[in-house]
């Protein structure tokens, strides 16, 4: 179904972090940006579609104009809003937002770090762009910061802090089907496996809380009102977000899942874990009849590699890319 | 990232160090008295209350240079003397062994079982010295207290912090290559077979439910591997069967060539000469200060241990290390406050102690 394409070499290896690959397809310029986190820096590669040009850039996490040591980065993700695209980088020190090509930092938000270190780690993790002009970022305390993003310029403001989760945020996702009809448009996940379902607005509204079973949910997506969650046990669960009804449960992987992704136009689902396997599934979701169907389509094994990032490169799922711990390349697969 | 890595790092790296030293001491036909003394001295220092309490404070994981410096000092708490090249080789072995254990452990909680395996074996090494056994037990209790309440998610964060620490290290270890734990390119083997972790189901099943939670359909899919159900869980108590083998002593049979390492081609050596950040030197000073060391003049009847077989090999490594050692001494000099030229008198000045330690390297 898929075969391996030429890999893209990156300047350093990927770190063992959840969701450690972000992809932004820029059709008008016929290129795709990829970002991979290595310790305290973000490796960005822009690949032209003809496969001839690769531009590299490296971003470090630090406060602007401060010469202090950089901090470890937890995640980097592209945020696509109606009016603009931004690259958001979260670390132990704070949150940075860049123009999507990584050229200029437009915003910095520092996290409250205690004077003397506490046993509880402090960091930001979990990034999502939410309709209509919000970027949400999770924090290790469980809080979710909601930023209001103007259509251009750097006048980004912190609009709200949502305090519902009690454990560290792991990942979050906004509704990706493009449908405006979905009531819920954000799902957030934490280290206890708990999912919160929200409706965005001037004041975000909590629609539902789906309890976890004390097992971390490391990656989550929202499609056609269905929350697709990957867990540390290697399970994937599909929940109807607003009601919390469990539609499907897959014993998908033998180790901790690090990434799930959905191709919204085709309903393809991608899952990747520390067991070195990437799997492709197909979901059929009919909200009207409340029916969900999941079929397994394909496996790829990245030998001897604990995978830390996997993403479709386009909305149909024609191609996907994979990163692994200690690996200095982005491996690509396309449909045969 | 995690602020709780240091105690586990020292117990596991220290444990690996003791395994290797034990094997080398036997390979050199060292007298039992000397061997026992070396073990007791190192274990006594490593598991001392002051040192452990310092490690248990929440703090960041520091650089390899700091780790290596503290571990060298630990090794020198005994009458044994390791030359810098031997210490480098020893450090590589220790780190690659621990990296392998962290990489392969089935689930984050197994990190604790790996640590307990190390502590169990260390207890065996010093079993004839009740005071040392007590220290290990006390430390074990503190570790149980500090880590038992952590969730799997928090332990995974700890594991991810350790993996970042080990990132890009691909030193080939002859024992690992022989047992095919490691590939010729220095990367560890990861099989798609064997038991699944405790709490995980064997992959291969899709279940569909209706709105009332009843299963309406189930289907199987090919997992691409040959997994089996999880084995029984190991004990997290002070004593007990840990079940997993990661963290146990690999060097029990006397094969001198097995402490050989070699660099994989085109891999950079550990750490470009980065000046040690001030925080790191402060940590170093605190850790050194908390280590109870007996004041022995340098040329007492200590004995040297060598991890190399030929002078030529040693010479190759020494060239690389001189640069690093002088860099460290220069940096230590920058932070020193006053000069005290009285090596016999126990010094309260942490900078002086640090510099004295640098000279030993």
XYZ file of C-alpha atoms in Angstrom:
697
model
C 0.000 0.000 0.000
C 2.883 2.336 0.846
C 6.524 2.158 -0.093
C 9.536 3.939 1.325
C 10.710 7.120 -0.374
C 13.993 8.967 -0.073
C 14.571 10.133 3.532
C 15.306 13.730 4.427
C 18.488 14.122 6.471
C 18.245 16.497 9.423
C 21.048 18.268 11.254
C 20.662 16.307 14.483
C 18.744 13.368 15.836
C 15.183 13.434 17.111
C 14.629 13.422 20.878
C 12.321 10.958 22.607
C 9.296 13.259 22.949
C 5.631 12.682 22.141
C 4.427 13.945 18.763
C 7.944 14.860 17.697
C 7.199 15.773 14.097
C 5.152 18.585 12.651
C 4.383 19.093 8.973
C 3.095 22.149 7.099
C 2.201 21.878 3.457
C 2.442 25.137 1.507
C 0.752 24.451 -1.829
C 1.248 27.887 -3.470
C 5.018 27.585 -3.010
C 5.122 23.845 -3.746
C 7.029 23.067 -0.597
C 6.553 21.376 2.774
C 8.068 22.392 6.122
C 9.024 19.693 8.661
C 10.064 20.336 12.265
C 11.823 17.872 14.590
C 12.918 18.643 18.162
C 16.455 17.791 19.327
C 17.026 18.595 23.016
C 17.101 22.413 23.138
C 16.604 23.140 19.450
C 14.121 22.717 16.646
C 15.389 21.394 13.322
C 13.369 22.800 10.476
C 13.638 21.496 6.926
C 11.775 22.949 3.991
C 11.551 20.459 1.145
C 10.476 21.433 -2.343
C 7.982 19.070 -3.926
C 10.273 18.297 -6.855
C 12.740 16.842 -4.348
C 15.561 19.095 -5.489
C 15.742 21.735 -2.782
C 16.161 21.320 0.958
C 16.648 24.333 3.214
C 17.610 23.855 6.863
C 17.092 26.132 9.803
C 17.610 25.662 13.545
C 15.696 27.456 16.275
C 16.644 27.499 19.938
C 14.367 27.997 22.875
C 15.308 31.095 24.776
C 13.876 34.381 25.888
C 14.488 37.104 23.357
C 17.498 39.287 24.179
C 18.508 37.182 27.171
C 21.832 35.398 27.094
C 20.924 32.695 29.607
C 21.214 29.031 28.789
C 18.587 27.553 26.573
C 16.092 25.107 27.965
C 14.908 21.710 26.757
C 12.079 21.859 24.248
C 9.035 19.635 24.746
C 7.248 20.171 21.449
C 7.144 22.195 18.229
C 3.994 22.371 16.122
C 2.607 24.357 13.210
C -0.654 26.137 13.931
C -2.884 26.834 10.953
C -5.371 29.661 11.452
C -7.660 31.180 8.805
C -5.508 34.271 8.437
C -1.993 33.058 9.159
C 0.239 30.096 10.032
C 2.519 30.140 13.064
C 5.144 27.782 14.476
C 4.725 27.311 18.226
C 7.611 25.973 20.332
C 7.090 24.932 23.966
C 9.885 24.364 26.474
C 10.761 24.291 30.154
C 11.030 28.062 30.201
C 8.059 29.158 28.120
C 6.244 29.385 24.833
C 7.597 30.915 21.635
C 5.610 31.686 18.503
C 7.360 32.186 15.161
C 6.263 32.991 11.638
C 5.773 29.617 9.971
C 9.118 29.696 8.172
C 10.895 30.186 11.492
C 12.299 33.530 10.425
C 10.933 35.840 13.117
C 9.760 35.246 16.670
C 6.520 37.151 17.111
C 5.665 36.271 20.706
C 7.212 34.967 23.926
C 5.370 33.856 27.034
C 7.421 32.943 30.105
C 6.226 30.186 32.420
C 6.160 30.786 36.173
C 9.169 28.884 37.426
C 9.708 28.643 41.196
C 12.910 30.056 42.712
C 14.051 26.717 44.116
C 13.251 23.714 41.951
C 10.329 21.597 43.084
C 9.950 17.882 42.483
C 7.165 18.634 40.008
C 8.721 19.486 36.658
C 7.712 22.743 34.966
C 7.194 22.855 31.199
C 4.691 23.600 28.445
C 3.456 20.803 26.169
C 0.414 20.309 23.951
C -0.303 22.756 21.155
C -3.407 23.370 19.032
C -4.799 26.075 16.777
C -8.515 26.427 17.449
C -11.311 28.087 15.492
C -11.382 30.919 14.943
C -8.239 32.700 16.039
C -6.960 30.941 19.147
C -3.817 29.000 19.934
C -4.029 26.784 23.003
C -0.971 25.500 24.883
C -0.871 23.077 27.807
C 1.269 23.319 30.920
C 2.742 20.717 33.282
C 0.388 21.829 36.071
C -2.603 20.806 33.922
C -3.551 24.365 33.019
C -4.336 25.316 29.424
C -3.334 28.754 28.190
C -5.581 30.243 25.520
C -3.943 32.880 23.328
C -5.882 35.253 21.125
C -4.050 35.711 17.806
C -4.742 38.719 15.581
C -4.734 38.185 11.805
C -1.315 39.802 11.602
C 1.322 41.363 13.782
C 2.627 40.434 17.207
C -0.199 41.677 19.404
C -0.922 38.189 20.713
C -2.558 38.159 24.127
C -3.330 35.582 26.778
C -7.096 35.487 26.731
C -7.952 32.768 29.252
C -6.470 30.037 31.469
C -8.502 26.828 31.595
C -8.020 24.864 34.788
C -9.711 21.537 34.474
C -6.938 18.961 34.185
C -5.080 18.023 37.372
C -2.169 16.275 35.661
C 0.383 17.432 33.087
C -1.034 18.114 29.648
C 0.372 15.735 27.041
C -1.353 16.723 23.784
C -4.347 18.519 22.353
C -6.115 18.795 19.016
C -8.810 20.790 17.306
C -11.535 19.450 15.065
C -9.857 18.767 11.721
C -12.720 17.739 9.484
C -13.262 21.354 8.448
C -16.916 21.066 9.368
C -18.293 24.090 11.163
C -21.191 22.010 12.470
C -19.296 20.150 15.155
C -20.228 21.367 18.580
C -16.888 20.486 20.095
C -13.796 21.869 18.496
C -10.994 21.113 20.956
C -9.937 18.018 22.876
C -7.146 18.114 25.475
C -5.365 15.135 27.052
C -3.265 14.600 30.187
C -0.845 12.212 31.858
C -3.672 10.383 33.630
C -5.372 9.614 30.324
C -8.187 12.080 31.012
C -9.698 13.889 28.022
C -11.494 17.230 28.177
C -13.738 18.336 25.345
C -14.235 22.048 24.717
C -16.087 24.564 22.574
C -13.999 27.609 21.747
C -15.080 31.183 22.106
C -14.407 34.300 24.117
C -14.886 31.992 27.042
C -14.127 28.380 26.328
C -16.870 26.020 27.390
C -16.163 22.587 28.853
C -18.526 20.166 27.139
C -17.353 16.853 28.546
C -14.702 15.087 30.590
C -13.757 11.543 29.645
C -11.851 9.849 32.490
C -8.665 7.947 31.868
C -7.598 4.778 33.656
C -4.426 6.246 35.151
C -2.676 5.548 31.890
C -1.195 8.500 30.058
C -2.753 9.586 26.769
C 0.252 10.746 24.780
C -1.424 11.757 21.536
C -4.945 12.785 20.547
C -6.866 13.912 17.449
C -10.440 15.101 16.862
C -12.277 14.249 13.643
C -15.990 14.451 12.894
C -16.725 14.784 16.586
C -14.709 11.654 17.428
C -11.718 11.877 19.743
C -9.005 9.414 18.700
C -6.579 8.844 21.560
C -3.311 6.883 21.778
C -2.198 5.611 25.204
C 0.931 4.429 26.986
C -0.490 0.913 27.056
C -0.374 0.809 23.254
C -4.148 1.082 22.964
C -6.056 3.429 20.694
C -9.575 4.422 21.671
C -12.214 6.239 19.659
C -14.693 8.205 21.783
C -17.651 10.261 20.718
C -16.300 13.486 22.177
C -19.424 15.213 23.425
C -21.047 12.145 25.023
C -17.973 10.154 26.008
C -19.338 6.987 24.417
C -16.553 4.531 23.579
C -17.014 3.455 19.976
C -13.889 1.442 19.352
C -10.885 0.078 21.164
C -7.788 -1.208 19.367
C -4.948 -3.187 20.955
C -2.732 -1.432 18.484
C 0.849 -1.465 19.743
C 3.106 -3.454 22.064
C 4.651 -0.349 23.581
C 3.893 3.274 24.423
C 2.204 5.166 21.566
C 4.006 8.409 20.706
C 1.918 9.774 17.879
C -1.474 9.517 16.197
C -2.492 11.507 13.126
C -5.528 11.711 10.854
C -5.843 12.536 7.146
C -9.161 14.417 7.290
C -10.244 14.022 3.662
C -9.919 10.243 3.569
C -10.366 9.157 7.168
C -6.975 7.474 7.295
C -5.461 7.105 10.758
C -1.732 6.808 11.471
C -0.318 5.452 14.737
C 3.316 5.066 15.807
C 4.940 3.719 18.955
C 8.139 2.769 20.742
C 7.691 -0.767 19.378
C 9.220 0.449 16.060
C 5.933 0.048 14.183
C 3.820 2.541 12.245
C 0.308 1.425 11.392
C -2.243 2.828 8.956
C -5.957 2.362 9.620
C -9.155 3.509 7.996
C -12.012 5.019 9.968
C -15.574 5.389 8.786
C -17.539 7.690 11.046
C -21.152 8.572 10.420
C -22.226 11.025 13.120
C -25.885 10.861 12.065
C -26.184 7.146 12.723
C -23.569 7.109 15.476
C -21.709 4.374 13.710
C -17.959 3.931 13.693
C -15.928 1.389 11.801
C -12.161 0.860 11.944
C -10.130 -1.322 9.609
C -6.415 -2.043 9.635
C -4.681 -1.350 6.324
C -0.906 -1.391 6.575
C 2.187 -1.803 8.800
C 5.673 -0.362 8.441
C 8.540 -1.401 10.693
C 11.390 1.049 11.255
C 14.000 -1.463 12.379
C 15.498 -0.988 15.848
C 13.889 2.432 16.222
C 11.580 3.804 18.892
C 9.352 6.056 16.832
C 8.580 9.465 18.284
C 6.715 11.254 15.493
C 4.471 10.286 12.596
C 2.356 12.574 10.421
C 0.507 12.513 7.163
C 2.006 15.003 4.702
C -1.298 15.848 3.045
C -5.033 15.817 3.772
C -5.666 12.619 1.804
C -2.940 10.602 3.464
C -1.137 9.992 0.204
C 2.200 10.336 2.003
C 3.377 10.198 5.600
C 6.614 10.958 7.424
C 8.203 9.376 10.511
C 10.910 10.334 13.038
C 12.651 8.097 15.590
C 14.737 8.552 18.733
C 18.440 8.925 17.895
C 17.656 9.004 14.178
C 18.904 11.951 12.091
C 16.484 11.571 9.251
C 12.834 12.002 8.413
C 11.659 8.793 6.789
C 8.978 9.155 4.164
C 6.462 6.764 2.682
C 4.079 7.284 -0.219
C 1.195 5.258 -1.548
C 2.122 2.782 -4.232
C 12.151 17.914 31.984
C 12.209 15.636 35.044
C 13.802 16.964 38.246
C 14.167 13.523 39.786
C 16.699 11.795 37.595
C 19.927 12.129 39.605
C 19.419 9.429 42.254
C 18.519 6.830 39.622
C 21.377 7.922 37.367
C 23.950 7.495 40.114
C 22.603 4.209 41.387
C 22.523 2.700 37.909
C 25.746 4.188 36.537
C 27.452 3.558 39.868
C 26.142 0.009 39.802
C 27.516 -0.582 36.308
C 30.815 0.893 37.431
C 30.992 -1.562 40.318
C 30.142 -4.492 38.017
C 32.987 -3.548 35.685
C 35.466 -2.859 38.486
C 34.585 -6.194 40.082
C 35.283 -7.956 36.790
C 38.568 -6.121 36.208
C 39.726 -6.713 39.780
C 39.167 -10.431 39.285
C 40.831 -10.361 35.861
C 43.901 -8.769 37.455
C 43.951 -11.401 40.200
C 43.679 -8.689 42.811
C 43.787 -10.001 46.377
C 40.425 -10.561 47.990
C 41.299 -8.100 50.736
C 42.057 -5.339 48.270
C 38.973 -6.108 46.170
C 36.708 -6.055 49.204
C 38.242 -2.819 50.421
C 37.731 -1.139 47.027
C 34.069 -2.193 46.896
C 33.343 -1.222 50.492
C 34.968 2.183 50.112
C 33.112 3.050 46.930
C 29.756 1.723 48.110
C 30.181 3.448 51.464
C 30.772 6.794 49.785
C 28.117 6.421 47.095
C 25.385 5.332 49.488
C 26.323 7.712 52.285
C 23.401 9.650 53.714
C 24.927 13.037 52.850
C 25.555 12.119 49.232
C 22.161 10.515 48.678
C 20.288 13.365 50.366
C 22.060 15.782 48.040
C 21.040 13.711 45.014
C 17.429 13.405 46.157
C 16.907 17.170 46.049
C 14.858 18.106 42.964
C 17.266 19.312 40.298
C 18.087 19.124 36.619
C 20.214 16.415 35.113
C 23.608 17.892 34.284
C 26.223 17.223 31.654
C 28.299 14.138 31.017
C 31.360 16.050 32.159
C 29.863 16.609 35.608
C 28.723 13.000 35.858
C 32.119 11.704 34.873
C 33.860 13.980 37.369
C 31.697 12.852 40.273
C 31.987 9.187 39.321
C 35.776 9.518 39.085
C 35.800 10.982 42.553
C 33.632 8.096 43.738
C 36.047 5.596 42.246
C 38.926 7.399 43.936
C 37.200 7.191 47.287
C 38.862 3.799 47.330
C 42.583 3.015 47.295
C 42.318 2.240 43.612
C 43.575 4.736 41.047
C 42.237 4.992 37.536
C 44.140 6.993 34.944
C 42.024 9.437 32.921
C 41.974 7.242 29.831
C 40.742 4.277 31.846
C 38.080 6.473 33.402
C 36.921 7.569 29.967
C 36.675 3.985 28.810
C 34.897 2.993 32.034
C 32.420 5.846 31.663
C 31.574 4.853 28.101
C 30.888 1.282 29.172
C 28.728 2.384 32.078
C 26.695 4.786 30.020
C 26.132 2.416 27.105
C 25.007 -0.316 29.502
C 22.540 2.005 31.217
C 21.390 3.420 27.869
C 20.632 -0.113 26.737
C 18.610 -0.793 29.888
C 16.596 2.423 29.612
C 16.023 1.929 25.876
C 14.815 -1.646 26.216
C 12.774 -1.519 29.402
C 9.236 -2.530 28.544
C 7.548 0.252 30.454
C 8.770 3.303 32.402
C 8.045 1.747 35.814
C 10.610 -0.959 35.011
C 13.283 1.733 35.493
C 12.751 1.187 39.210
C 13.197 -2.591 38.850
C 16.421 -1.986 36.920
C 17.645 0.258 39.745
C 16.663 -2.377 42.315
C 18.563 -5.044 40.355
C 21.660 -2.874 40.623
C 21.125 -2.329 44.336
C 20.550 -6.038 44.962
C 23.884 -6.909 43.345
C 25.686 -4.104 45.160
C 24.318 -5.480 48.412
C 25.864 -8.844 47.459
C 29.268 -7.237 46.825
C 29.389 -5.782 50.342
C 27.437 -8.487 52.169
C 30.313 -9.074 54.620
C 30.281 -5.457 55.777
C 27.072 -4.828 57.787
C 27.516 -1.057 57.777
C 27.651 -0.918 53.995
C 24.623 -3.213 53.710
C 22.719 -0.880 56.030
C 23.585 2.080 53.870
C 22.337 0.336 50.743
C 19.128 -0.671 52.533
C 18.560 2.863 53.806
C 19.054 4.280 50.319
C 16.764 1.644 48.864
C 14.039 2.672 51.318
C 14.442 6.324 50.382
C 14.205 5.474 46.685
C 11.061 3.419 47.257
C 9.581 6.335 49.174
C 10.532 8.914 46.561
C 9.513 7.037 43.432
C 6.713 4.613 44.271
C 4.038 7.274 44.055
C 5.046 8.534 40.611
C 2.564 7.861 37.813
C 3.568 6.043 34.639
C 3.409 9.389 32.813
C 5.841 11.000 35.268
C 8.167 7.995 35.032
C 8.039 8.215 31.240
C 9.088 11.885 31.507
C 12.006 10.716 33.659
C 12.868 8.093 31.063
C 12.662 10.664 28.252
C 15.035 12.925 30.205
C 17.495 10.029 30.482
C 17.140 9.239 26.771
C 18.004 12.867 25.957
C 21.078 12.505 28.171
C 22.169 9.405 26.212
C 21.249 10.790 22.818
C 23.723 10.234 19.975
C 25.973 7.939 22.008
C 26.720 4.874 19.911
C 29.949 3.563 21.407
C 30.270 -0.089 20.480
C 30.741 -2.491 23.369
C 32.290 -5.839 22.425
C 30.087 -7.796 24.832
C 26.964 -6.219 23.327
C 28.159 -6.847 19.773
C 28.884 -10.475 20.590
C 25.454 -11.044 22.099
C 23.843 -9.096 19.248
C 22.301 -6.640 21.663
C 24.018 -3.984 19.586
C 24.460 -3.673 15.811
C 27.848 -2.969 14.184
C 26.727 0.636 13.668
C 26.394 1.042 17.419
C 22.593 1.037 17.596
C 20.712 -1.268 19.896
C 18.566 -4.096 18.586
C 14.831 -3.795 19.205
C 12.808 -6.913 18.524
C 9.167 -7.092 17.552
C 8.684 -10.214 19.618
C 8.604 -11.237 23.220
C 6.320 -10.440 26.122
C 4.325 -7.226 26.151
C 4.692 -4.905 29.154
C 2.569 -5.376 32.216
C -0.756 -3.647 31.558
C -0.552 -3.907 27.782
C -2.527 -6.366 25.662
C -0.956 -8.312 22.808
C -1.602 -6.209 19.676
C -3.944 -7.550 17.020
C -7.525 -6.859 18.072
C -10.099 -4.224 17.069
C -13.322 -4.079 19.077
C -16.379 -2.021 18.117
C -19.047 -1.055 20.679
C -22.577 0.253 20.449
C -23.976 3.254 22.306
C -24.725 1.120 25.326
C -21.189 -0.171 25.625
C -21.877 -3.645 24.279
C -19.298 -5.152 21.962
C -20.903 -5.590 18.543
C -17.946 -6.641 16.462
C -14.381 -7.779 16.832
C -11.751 -8.175 14.197
C -8.118 -9.190 14.169
C -5.252 -7.649 12.259
C -1.665 -8.796 11.634
C 0.608 -7.277 14.261
C 3.799 -7.654 12.234
C 5.492 -9.204 15.240
C 5.257 -12.237 17.492
C 4.273 -10.953 20.881
C 3.252 -12.944 23.918
C 1.319 -12.028 27.048
C 3.096 -10.125 29.765
C 5.059 -12.045 32.355
C 4.420 -11.613 36.053
C 5.308 -8.301 37.643
C 8.573 -7.961 39.544
C 8.754 -6.918 43.189
C 9.117 -3.242 44.089
C 9.842 -4.033 47.739
C 13.183 -3.867 49.533
C 13.796 -7.536 48.774
C 12.148 -9.683 46.165
C 12.372 -11.208 42.728
C 12.640 -8.377 40.219
C 11.777 -10.787 37.359
C 13.321 -8.603 34.652
C 16.965 -9.167 33.821
C 17.909 -5.635 32.782
C 20.287 -4.168 35.341
C 21.765 -7.491 36.400
C 25.503 -8.082 36.203
C 26.531 -8.948 32.635
C 30.181 -9.450 33.506
C 29.949 -12.488 35.745
C 32.117 -14.684 33.514
C 35.774 -13.781 33.276
C 36.327 -12.588 29.700
C 38.900 -9.809 29.669
C 38.073 -8.650 26.152
C 34.529 -7.894 27.150
C 35.313 -4.516 28.622
C 36.446 -3.359 25.197
C 34.742 -0.431 23.547
C 35.244 1.173 20.193
C 33.769 4.197 18.618
C 31.381 3.702 15.736
C 32.786 5.409 12.630
C 31.979 9.091 12.108
C 30.533 9.587 15.586
C 31.695 12.600 17.525
C 33.397 11.954 20.876
C 31.431 12.856 23.985
C 30.870 16.580 24.408
C 32.609 19.377 22.570
C 34.613 21.410 25.146
C 31.761 23.455 26.577
C 32.569 25.571 29.562
C 30.782 24.113 32.561
C 27.890 26.333 33.521
C 28.149 27.936 36.917
C 25.196 25.890 38.205
C 26.985 22.711 37.268
C 30.147 23.638 39.130
C 28.011 24.508 42.135
C 26.385 21.097 41.989
C 29.796 19.525 41.632
C 31.049 21.386 44.677
C 28.034 20.347 46.734
C 28.342 16.714 45.713
C 32.096 16.632 46.345
C 31.561 18.309 49.682
C 28.963 15.772 50.723
C 31.232 12.841 49.901
C 32.961 11.587 53.021
C 36.491 10.962 51.823
C 39.471 9.992 53.881
C 42.449 12.232 53.471
C 45.177 10.142 51.963
C 48.337 11.658 50.521
C 48.453 10.935 46.834
C 51.342 8.497 46.816
C 50.081 6.028 49.445
C 50.006 2.325 48.673
C 47.130 2.602 46.236
C 47.139 0.417 43.177
C 46.449 1.233 39.575
C 43.907 -0.529 37.464
C 44.065 -0.564 33.726
C 41.219 -1.180 31.325
C 43.518 -1.335 28.331
C 45.671 -4.180 27.104
C 48.356 -2.276 25.270
C 50.275 0.933 25.880
C 49.487 2.040 22.345
C 45.713 1.996 22.976
C 46.220 3.925 26.163
C 48.377 6.526 24.432
C 45.686 7.179 21.780
C 43.128 7.981 24.453
C 45.518 10.006 26.596
C 46.130 12.495 23.798
C 42.418 13.299 23.557
C 42.033 13.574 27.292
C 44.850 16.010 28.093
C 42.928 18.706 26.299
C 39.759 18.046 28.266
C 41.584 17.824 31.584
C 43.381 21.123 31.101
C 40.136 22.773 29.964
C 38.436 21.629 33.173
C 41.315 22.857 35.315
C 41.222 26.251 33.611
C 37.494 26.607 34.197
C 37.783 25.492 37.806
C 40.453 28.118 38.240
C 38.032 30.816 37.045
C 35.559 29.998 39.813
C 38.038 29.568 42.621
C 37.790 32.193 45.330
C 40.972 31.914 47.330
C 44.195 29.982 47.092
C 44.976 27.684 49.977
C 48.243 25.813 49.679
C 47.724 23.343 52.538
C 46.807 19.990 51.092
C 47.121 18.070 54.396
C 44.615 20.189 56.280
C 40.998 19.287 55.480
C 39.753 22.231 53.478
C 36.401 23.930 53.915
C 36.801 25.914 50.752
C 34.750 24.137 48.096
C 36.615 25.779 45.262
C 39.911 24.485 46.607
C 38.534 21.004 46.982
C 37.262 21.178 43.433
C 40.618 22.268 42.088
C 42.394 19.573 44.072
C 40.035 17.047 42.569
C 40.665 18.391 39.067
C 44.380 17.844 39.586
C 43.722 14.215 40.325
C 42.060 13.629 36.964
